[in-house]
């Protein structure tokens, strides 16, 4: 047991059971215990770093409150600081004190001694804080500093119009002629990853280019580079994504593999022609996001137990519903991770395959050669799988094939775009699937949304007025036992008061009573009322329970879930 874990236990930041679970998972995944504790949300990076500092007799530094003199910053080249994730703090009599996040990395310390030719002393801070401080100190990402790359473009007035206007037949020419663009694209991707963005949007307008990041589901404007760099910027992205750089009139899709720090990321790239030029969206796919288990999804204790029992059933259809970007894929992959054992064969049909899962056979839909969902499912059944994942039930043929698979002894997972769980049943019937088939095959429907979580660093108790509580449907008894929280805004959450997201769920089990109603083709409202009477918590109820626990806020719940008559 590491020194810092003993200190965490002593301070009651984690329990012995949580440590045991983290150690087992760390051994299985090859990650460090500290990273695993953070991933499981049992401890914050600050807790772990403070415990490490205490255990090793080192100083913990709050970089948000510390300003490093420019003369000290100059002692360490930017490339060395970024590569090793360190920041110089102060220098005295030939000794340089640097802030790092991993004091156990002896190779890194020796390398710094050799490169800088100085005696090195350590201080500790969380990795995210160091990266943020590096961006502020060296430029290229800090909110307070002008963006150095944009400044370079503006000051030197580099002319990129040639790259935009020519046919750009030779990819190497563009690469060679726009070296600053290469650096700019790398910076843009690196900064988006550091800010935990899920998408990068590059949008052209009449006189400027707008760059926005989607962070925790909300778009945040980052930069507005001059319009003249658009052609070279898009050409660079197309080269990385192996697209045709001469094609500007048709939509294109591609993929980029990039290394940011120690992470290998996939970027799914989409190009769309607009009236002011091509608009580009890069979807950042981080494999770490889908390594989570069912326990980390945010299900209530009762829903968690029911969902785990459901995914262990030998056959039937489990539907996950919700709008785009509500975390359906993450929930399904968490279920597949739980079932992914050597004794089970799992096949998926996806459009497109976003994440590659070891041990699972994944098939990508290709409409250009007629390889659609229904055709893949038909072929899948000859492969004798135990579990099938169908990316989306878009039409009657796909839905009927999925139902046939479930009736012949397979467990089928799929998604639908409906607003709530009961709506999924009526949607399948509307598609043309007979109600008796839906009633006999679907075993559960789970609807979900994502709510932003109050920032752990700056959250503080908050008191809502009686009118707000009454409107939200929170009774005085519930309010008396609740712990309402709100973030005031800090560097950890970029001043927004929220950091990270968590799911809110409604899990509708198809009991014998519900099966009768489905068979009789009853309306959505009747199905919903029956499900609630049998104990189903609606999305709104689950979200308000999380408000009472101080996980999110009433304002955030109103953004994603609505109160209905039955709530």
XYZ file of C-alpha atoms in Angstrom:
567
model
C 0.000 0.000 0.000
C 1.424 3.379 -1.072
C 2.065 6.079 1.557
C -0.508 8.440 0.080
C -3.286 5.804 0.267
C -2.610 5.348 4.001
C -2.970 9.112 4.469
C -6.201 9.156 2.412
C -7.579 6.352 4.604
C -6.483 8.127 7.789
C -8.158 11.382 6.654
C -11.270 9.321 5.703
C -11.165 10.657 2.145
C -11.655 7.069 0.917
C -12.855 3.846 2.543
C -10.853 0.557 2.648
C -13.453 -0.998 0.276
C -13.006 1.825 -2.245
C -9.214 1.444 -2.094
C -9.514 -2.311 -2.599
C -11.767 -1.813 -5.650
C -9.383 0.816 -7.099
C -6.329 -1.439 -6.592
C -8.059 -4.347 -8.360
C -9.141 -2.145 -11.282
C -5.669 -0.541 -11.520
C -4.081 -3.993 -11.735
C -6.527 -5.007 -14.469
C -6.198 -1.834 -16.586
C -2.511 -1.113 -15.974
C -3.275 2.396 -14.677
C -1.871 3.799 -11.437
C -3.935 3.543 -8.229
C -4.062 7.364 -8.011
C -5.493 7.705 -11.562
C -7.996 4.923 -10.867
C -9.217 6.588 -7.644
C -9.839 9.792 -9.616
C -11.531 7.873 -12.473
C -13.884 6.166 -10.011
C -14.530 9.585 -8.399
C -13.593 8.239 -4.973
C -11.015 11.020 -4.494
C -10.200 14.306 -6.240
C -6.783 14.984 -7.852
C -6.262 17.644 -5.125
C -6.881 15.097 -2.316
C -4.400 12.653 -3.838
C -1.712 15.266 -4.540
C -2.001 16.712 -1.008
C -1.712 13.192 0.449
C 1.386 12.507 -1.714
C 2.946 15.805 -0.589
C 2.265 14.999 3.071
C 3.627 11.463 2.731
C 6.864 12.614 1.060
C 7.374 15.820 3.055
C 6.966 18.026 -0.032
C 5.140 21.345 -0.482
C 1.681 21.367 -2.127
C 1.278 24.419 -4.370
C -2.041 26.062 -5.280
C -1.097 27.243 -8.781
C -4.283 29.286 -9.093
C -2.947 31.599 -6.369
C 0.728 31.542 -7.440
C 2.438 33.839 -9.941
C 5.798 32.702 -11.277
C 8.238 35.483 -12.337
C 9.021 35.603 -16.080
C 12.758 35.287 -15.296
C 12.126 31.882 -13.661
C 9.871 30.693 -16.535
C 12.698 31.444 -18.988
C 14.965 28.938 -17.201
C 12.920 26.021 -18.575
C 12.153 25.770 -22.322
C 8.459 25.385 -23.169
C 9.029 22.029 -24.899
C 10.653 20.604 -21.718
C 7.829 21.929 -19.506
C 5.098 20.478 -21.760
C 6.790 17.133 -22.400
C 7.397 16.458 -18.696
C 4.304 18.339 -17.353
C 6.366 20.492 -14.966
C 6.474 24.200 -14.161
C 9.463 26.100 -12.711
C 8.490 27.771 -9.424
C 11.577 29.563 -8.131
C 15.373 29.475 -8.452
C 18.000 30.059 -5.775
C 21.775 29.376 -5.621
C 21.813 26.936 -8.538
C 18.751 25.039 -7.277
C 15.542 25.083 -9.312
C 12.252 24.190 -7.641
C 9.735 22.704 -10.086
C 6.104 21.737 -9.638
C 5.211 18.222 -10.849
C 2.293 15.821 -10.348
C 4.201 12.530 -10.087
C 7.056 12.601 -7.557
C 7.691 8.877 -8.154
C 8.934 9.478 -11.726
C 12.684 9.338 -11.000
C 13.612 9.147 -14.710
C 11.924 12.492 -15.322
C 13.782 14.108 -12.391
C 17.151 12.770 -13.637
C 16.371 13.987 -17.161
C 15.584 17.499 -15.857
C 18.860 17.593 -13.889
C 20.734 16.645 -17.062
C 18.884 19.037 -19.447
C 18.828 22.061 -17.118
C 22.197 21.387 -15.458
C 20.807 22.371 -12.039
C 19.934 20.772 -8.745
C 16.167 20.014 -8.822
C 13.775 20.310 -5.893
C 10.149 19.199 -6.160
C 6.818 20.697 -5.179
C 3.469 19.088 -6.018
C 0.233 20.135 -7.762
C -2.455 18.206 -9.738
C -1.611 17.538 -13.402
C -4.601 19.558 -14.735
C -3.512 22.628 -12.721
C 0.074 22.329 -14.035
C -1.109 22.089 -17.676
C -3.297 25.145 -17.167
C -0.401 27.057 -15.569
C 1.941 26.045 -18.451
C -0.539 27.483 -20.961
C -0.758 30.732 -19.026
C 2.999 30.992 -18.473
C 4.113 30.120 -22.017
C 0.984 31.229 -23.929
C -1.159 29.086 -26.215
C -4.237 28.451 -24.101
C -4.508 30.755 -21.089
C -7.624 32.927 -20.944
C -5.646 35.932 -19.674
C -2.942 35.892 -22.377
C -3.329 36.747 -26.076
C -3.167 33.603 -28.184
C 0.417 33.467 -29.377
C -0.377 31.668 -32.622
C -3.145 34.092 -33.598
C -0.844 36.955 -32.660
C 1.778 35.495 -34.979
C -0.708 35.332 -37.876
C -1.941 38.870 -37.260
C 1.500 40.416 -36.777
C 3.245 38.768 -39.723
C 0.167 38.887 -42.020
C 0.972 35.468 -43.486
C -0.916 35.087 -46.752
C -2.881 31.859 -46.908
C -5.205 32.865 -49.733
C -3.053 31.061 -52.281
C -3.670 27.759 -50.525
C -7.413 28.489 -50.496
C -7.714 29.431 -54.135
C -5.477 26.860 -55.802
C -6.639 23.293 -56.385
C -4.232 22.059 -53.687
C -3.518 18.860 -55.584
C -0.320 18.068 -53.659
C -0.824 17.591 -49.937
C 2.915 17.963 -49.209
C 2.941 21.464 -50.730
C 0.264 22.679 -48.326
C 2.023 21.078 -45.395
C 5.330 22.674 -46.253
C 3.926 26.095 -47.122
C 1.838 26.474 -43.955
C 4.112 25.409 -41.081
C 2.455 27.873 -38.647
C -0.908 26.263 -39.486
C 0.467 22.843 -38.469
C 1.353 24.293 -35.083
C -1.994 26.100 -34.829
C -4.039 22.913 -35.497
C -1.943 20.971 -32.956
C -2.481 23.729 -30.367
C -6.208 23.845 -31.076
C -6.632 20.078 -30.600
C -4.356 20.047 -27.525
C -6.256 22.896 -25.872
C -9.652 21.306 -26.611
C -8.543 18.037 -25.002
C -7.160 19.871 -21.978
C -10.462 21.747 -21.545
C -12.323 18.382 -21.734
C -14.153 19.371 -24.928
C -16.181 16.741 -26.803
C -16.232 18.628 -30.141
C -14.259 21.325 -31.965
C -16.339 23.483 -34.348
C -14.571 25.518 -37.071
C -17.230 27.711 -38.703
C -16.647 30.234 -41.517
C -18.560 33.516 -41.709
C -18.328 36.486 -44.053
C -15.368 38.198 -42.406
C -14.061 35.756 -39.780
C -13.703 32.142 -38.720
C -15.312 31.119 -35.431
C -13.740 28.336 -33.345
C -15.915 26.864 -30.608
C -15.483 23.948 -28.185
C -18.359 21.921 -26.746
C -17.550 21.514 -23.052
C -19.967 19.573 -20.827
C -22.604 19.833 -23.550
C -22.397 23.639 -23.948
C -20.660 25.458 -26.815
C -17.980 27.941 -25.748
C -16.439 30.394 -28.234
C -12.658 30.255 -28.082
C -11.079 32.097 -31.037
C -11.908 34.175 -34.101
C -8.913 33.900 -36.455
C -8.925 35.995 -39.659
C -10.811 34.591 -42.662
C -7.630 34.401 -44.775
C -6.355 31.359 -42.832
C -9.505 29.275 -43.435
C -8.266 27.498 -46.592
C -4.944 26.440 -45.072
C -6.588 25.490 -41.756
C -9.144 23.188 -43.432
C -6.491 21.758 -45.777
C -4.326 20.802 -42.811
C -7.276 19.086 -41.079
C -8.171 17.270 -44.338
C -4.600 16.020 -44.761
C -4.631 14.631 -41.206
C -8.065 13.017 -41.814
C -6.971 11.589 -45.222
C -9.700 13.459 -47.099
C -9.657 14.840 -50.634
C -8.337 18.387 -50.121
C -9.474 19.486 -53.580
C -13.125 18.589 -52.899
C -15.028 21.582 -51.516
C -18.543 21.098 -52.840
C -19.532 17.789 -51.213
C -19.669 16.756 -47.521
C -16.763 14.541 -46.417
C -16.019 12.360 -43.385
C -12.692 11.175 -42.020
C -10.777 10.151 -38.908
C -7.627 11.490 -37.261
C -5.491 9.632 -34.732
C -3.554 11.997 -32.446
C -1.373 11.714 -29.361
C -2.005 14.402 -26.748
C 0.252 13.949 -23.719
C 0.115 10.240 -22.904
C -3.347 9.821 -24.444
C -4.074 8.456 -27.890
C -7.285 10.005 -29.200
C -9.507 9.458 -32.227
C -11.064 12.490 -33.896
C -14.080 11.956 -36.149
C -14.024 14.740 -38.740
C -16.994 16.042 -40.732
C -16.755 18.659 -43.511
C -19.904 20.430 -44.719
C -19.992 23.078 -47.501
C -21.759 26.301 -46.396
C -22.331 29.604 -48.189
C -19.159 31.125 -46.636
C -16.869 28.097 -47.064
C -16.575 24.670 -45.494
C -17.646 24.128 -41.901
C -15.661 21.521 -39.961
C -16.612 19.615 -36.813
C -14.116 17.346 -35.064
C -15.629 14.925 -32.541
C -13.035 13.991 -29.889
C -13.345 10.317 -28.974
C -11.442 9.495 -25.790
C -11.179 5.744 -25.086
C -11.024 6.470 -21.338
C -14.615 7.742 -21.456
C -15.993 4.302 -22.252
C -13.876 2.333 -19.784
C -16.343 3.200 -17.038
C -18.544 0.545 -15.493
C -22.303 0.587 -14.917
C -21.652 1.755 -11.328
C -20.160 5.078 -12.538
C -23.079 6.016 -14.827
C -25.027 7.782 -12.049
C -27.906 5.306 -11.686
C -29.738 5.332 -8.356
C -29.085 2.274 -6.151
C -32.407 0.649 -7.094
C -32.016 1.335 -10.836
C -28.424 0.070 -10.700
C -29.532 -3.268 -9.224
C -32.375 -3.628 -11.735
C -30.176 -2.703 -14.716
C -27.476 -5.191 -13.698
C -30.112 -7.936 -13.426
C -31.516 -6.990 -16.843
C -28.185 -7.180 -18.687
C -27.644 -10.672 -17.260
C -30.874 -11.941 -18.869
C -30.284 -14.549 -21.619
C -32.627 -12.919 -24.168
C -34.845 -9.912 -24.834
C -34.437 -6.329 -26.062
C -33.145 -3.496 -23.862
C -33.704 -0.067 -25.428
C -31.838 3.094 -24.414
C -33.528 6.315 -25.531
C -32.753 10.011 -25.511
C -31.729 12.845 -27.870
C -28.312 13.079 -29.555
C -25.523 13.674 -27.024
C -27.408 12.273 -24.022
C -24.837 9.544 -23.270
C -26.670 6.546 -24.807
C -23.502 5.096 -26.366
C -21.597 5.391 -23.064
C -24.396 3.557 -21.197
C -24.492 0.746 -23.772
C -20.699 0.385 -23.827
C -20.674 0.278 -20.000
C -23.162 -2.629 -20.196
C -21.038 -4.382 -22.857
C -17.885 -3.886 -20.736
C -19.692 -5.616 -17.872
C -20.681 -8.558 -20.120
C -17.391 -8.769 -22.040
C -16.098 -12.101 -20.712
C -14.319 -14.923 -22.609
C -17.455 -17.123 -22.396
C -19.660 -14.605 -24.274
C -19.625 -13.638 -27.946
C -20.665 -10.010 -28.519
C -21.275 -8.464 -31.960
C -22.205 -4.836 -32.631
C -23.600 -3.055 -35.714
C -22.771 0.663 -35.553
C -22.991 3.706 -37.813
C -20.149 4.600 -37.476
C -17.974 2.634 -35.022
C -16.891 5.398 -32.627
C -14.832 3.449 -30.092
C -12.952 0.209 -30.682
C -13.589 -2.270 -27.871
C -11.127 -5.158 -27.338
C -12.802 -8.587 -27.314
C -15.936 -7.404 -29.164
C -16.729 -7.940 -32.881
C -17.743 -4.547 -34.277
C -19.290 -4.090 -37.729
C -19.618 -0.696 -39.399
C -22.696 0.150 -41.483
C -21.770 0.999 -45.084
C -24.744 2.226 -47.080
C -22.632 2.652 -50.244
C -22.349 -1.142 -50.604
C -25.791 -1.946 -49.197
C -24.474 -3.042 -45.796
C -27.243 -1.661 -43.584
C -28.382 -2.585 -40.064
C -30.941 -5.217 -41.170
C -28.439 -6.987 -43.424
C -25.757 -6.992 -40.695
C -28.203 -8.428 -38.097
C -29.208 -11.184 -40.542
C -25.552 -12.150 -40.999
C -24.817 -11.741 -37.260
C -27.289 -14.451 -36.305
C -25.244 -17.005 -38.266
C -22.243 -16.124 -36.077
C -23.940 -17.566 -32.954
C -23.547 -14.503 -30.677
C -24.834 -14.236 -27.094
C -25.203 -10.453 -27.124
C -26.026 -8.119 -30.031
C -25.798 -4.316 -30.078
C -27.712 -2.550 -32.865
C -26.595 1.083 -33.036
C -30.068 2.450 -33.778
C -33.505 1.088 -34.722
C -34.240 3.491 -37.558
C -36.896 1.579 -39.512
C -39.370 -1.297 -39.302
C -37.009 -3.794 -40.979
C -34.175 -3.149 -38.484
C -36.617 -3.259 -35.539
C -38.174 -6.541 -36.737
C -34.758 -8.132 -37.273
C -33.759 -7.082 -33.725
C -36.980 -8.571 -32.375
C -36.411 -11.842 -34.283
C -32.895 -11.980 -32.774
C -34.282 -11.538 -29.242
C -37.007 -14.149 -29.771
C -34.414 -16.685 -30.958
C -32.490 -16.465 -27.687
C -30.209 -13.426 -27.971
C -29.854 -10.404 -25.698
C -30.232 -7.303 -27.894
C -29.250 -3.735 -26.991
C -30.328 -0.806 -29.145
C -31.152 2.915 -29.109
C -34.102 5.050 -30.190
C -34.490 8.825 -30.390
C -37.526 9.380 -28.132
C -38.012 11.828 -25.278
C -38.966 9.304 -22.602
C -39.119 5.556 -21.920
C -42.868 4.908 -22.647
C -42.521 6.810 -25.949
C -40.114 4.137 -27.236
C -42.839 1.493 -27.213
C -45.324 3.577 -29.214
C -42.501 4.644 -31.601
C -41.790 0.989 -32.479
C -45.499 0.341 -33.093
C -45.691 3.534 -35.230
C -42.754 2.223 -37.272
C -44.906 -0.732 -38.295
C -43.799 -3.406 -35.803
C -46.847 -5.387 -34.559
C -47.632 -4.628 -30.903
C -47.647 -8.351 -29.976
C -44.017 -8.628 -31.144
C -42.989 -5.514 -29.154
C -44.797 -6.854 -26.048
C -43.120 -10.256 -26.243
C -39.554 -9.051 -26.918
C -38.828 -5.730 -25.131
C -37.865 -6.331 -21.466
C -36.926 -2.762 -20.470
C -36.548 0.791 -21.772
C -34.120 3.256 -20.208
C -34.444 6.963 -21.048
C -31.588 9.275 -20.113
C -30.200 12.812 -20.198
C -26.930 14.365 -19.036
C -26.865 17.123 -16.392
C -23.812 19.187 -15.539
C -22.317 18.535 -12.096
C -21.610 21.369 -9.639
C -17.836 22.066 -9.559
C -16.244 20.280 -6.589
C -13.649 23.061 -6.120
C -15.977 26.068 -5.776
C -19.306 24.560 -4.689
C -20.966 26.163 -1.693
C -24.321 25.710 0.086
C -27.206 27.467 -1.628
C -30.697 28.306 -0.441
C -33.603 28.325 -2.903
C -36.709 30.411 -2.181
C -39.943 28.621 -1.205
C -41.543 29.637 -4.530
C -38.707 28.043 -6.553
C -38.873 24.825 -4.478
C -42.644 24.660 -4.798
C -42.472 25.183 -8.565
C -39.807 22.473 -8.807
C -42.036 20.048 -6.870
C -39.662 19.713 -3.891
C -41.746 19.349 -0.711
C -40.751 21.134 2.558
C -39.882 17.697 4.037
C -37.504 16.920 1.136
C -36.017 20.447 1.321
C -35.367 20.058 5.075
C -33.193 16.992 4.429
C -31.593 18.313 1.226
C -28.123 19.800 0.746
C -28.433 22.269 -2.135
C -25.143 23.339 -3.743
C -24.090 25.878 -6.354
C -20.677 26.688 -7.883
C -19.521 30.287 -7.661
C -17.014 29.838 -10.523
C -13.256 29.197 -10.402
C -10.314 28.309 -12.655
C -11.175 24.609 -12.305
C -14.555 25.109 -14.044
C -13.579 28.100 -16.258
C -15.868 30.282 -14.147
C -19.031 28.359 -15.057
C -19.711 26.726 -11.696
C -20.048 23.259 -13.294
C -17.448 20.630 -14.159
C -18.277 17.245 -15.667
C -21.624 15.592 -16.357
C -23.687 12.774 -14.897
C -26.679 10.840 -16.217
C -30.276 11.125 -15.019
C -32.446 8.117 -15.845
C -35.906 6.607 -15.996
C -35.912 2.816 -16.188
C -39.212 1.285 -17.324
C -39.428 -2.465 -16.750
C -41.889 -4.364 -18.942
C -43.827 -6.300 -16.279
C -46.770 -8.601 -17.089
C -49.181 -5.656 -16.488
C -47.157 -3.421 -18.841
C -46.978 -6.228 -21.407
C -50.795 -6.398 -21.481
C -51.043 -2.635 -22.073
C -48.422 -2.791 -24.870
C -50.258 -5.752 -26.441
C -53.510 -3.716 -26.373
C -51.638 -0.854 -28.107
C -52.422 1.702 -25.361
C -51.323 5.356 -25.645
C -48.021 6.666 -24.224
C -49.775 8.516 -21.359
C -51.436 5.286 -20.144
C -48.117 3.388 -20.322
C -46.372 6.204 -18.408
C -49.044 6.305 -15.660
C -48.900 2.506 -15.272
C -45.069 2.525 -15.095
C -45.085 5.274 -12.409
C -47.746 3.400 -10.405
C -45.406 0.357 -10.472
C -42.544 2.401 -9.009
C -40.750 3.953 -12.006
C -38.925 7.203 -11.224
C -39.214 9.669 -14.100
C -36.232 11.600 -15.498
C -37.434 14.688 -13.650
C -37.785 12.850 -10.302
C -34.309 11.312 -10.618
C -32.826 14.708 -11.546
C -34.487 16.450 -8.566
C -33.134 13.740 -6.261
C -29.641 14.651 -7.502
C -30.433 18.351 -6.845
C -31.328 17.492 -3.231
C -27.973 15.693 -2.878
C -26.112 18.803 -4.093
C -24.870 17.081 -7.272
C -26.540 19.509 -9.708
C -28.881 22.529 -9.641
C -32.578 23.172 -10.354
C -31.641 25.496 -13.274
C -29.619 22.705 -14.882
C -32.471 20.205 -14.497
C -34.909 22.587 -16.220
C -32.491 22.655 -19.179
C -32.730 18.903 -19.815
C -35.920 17.487 -18.235
C -39.491 18.714 -17.999
C -42.064 18.248 -15.279
C -45.136 16.285 -16.402
C -48.603 15.818 -14.927
C -47.634 12.486 -13.366
C -44.519 13.905 -11.665
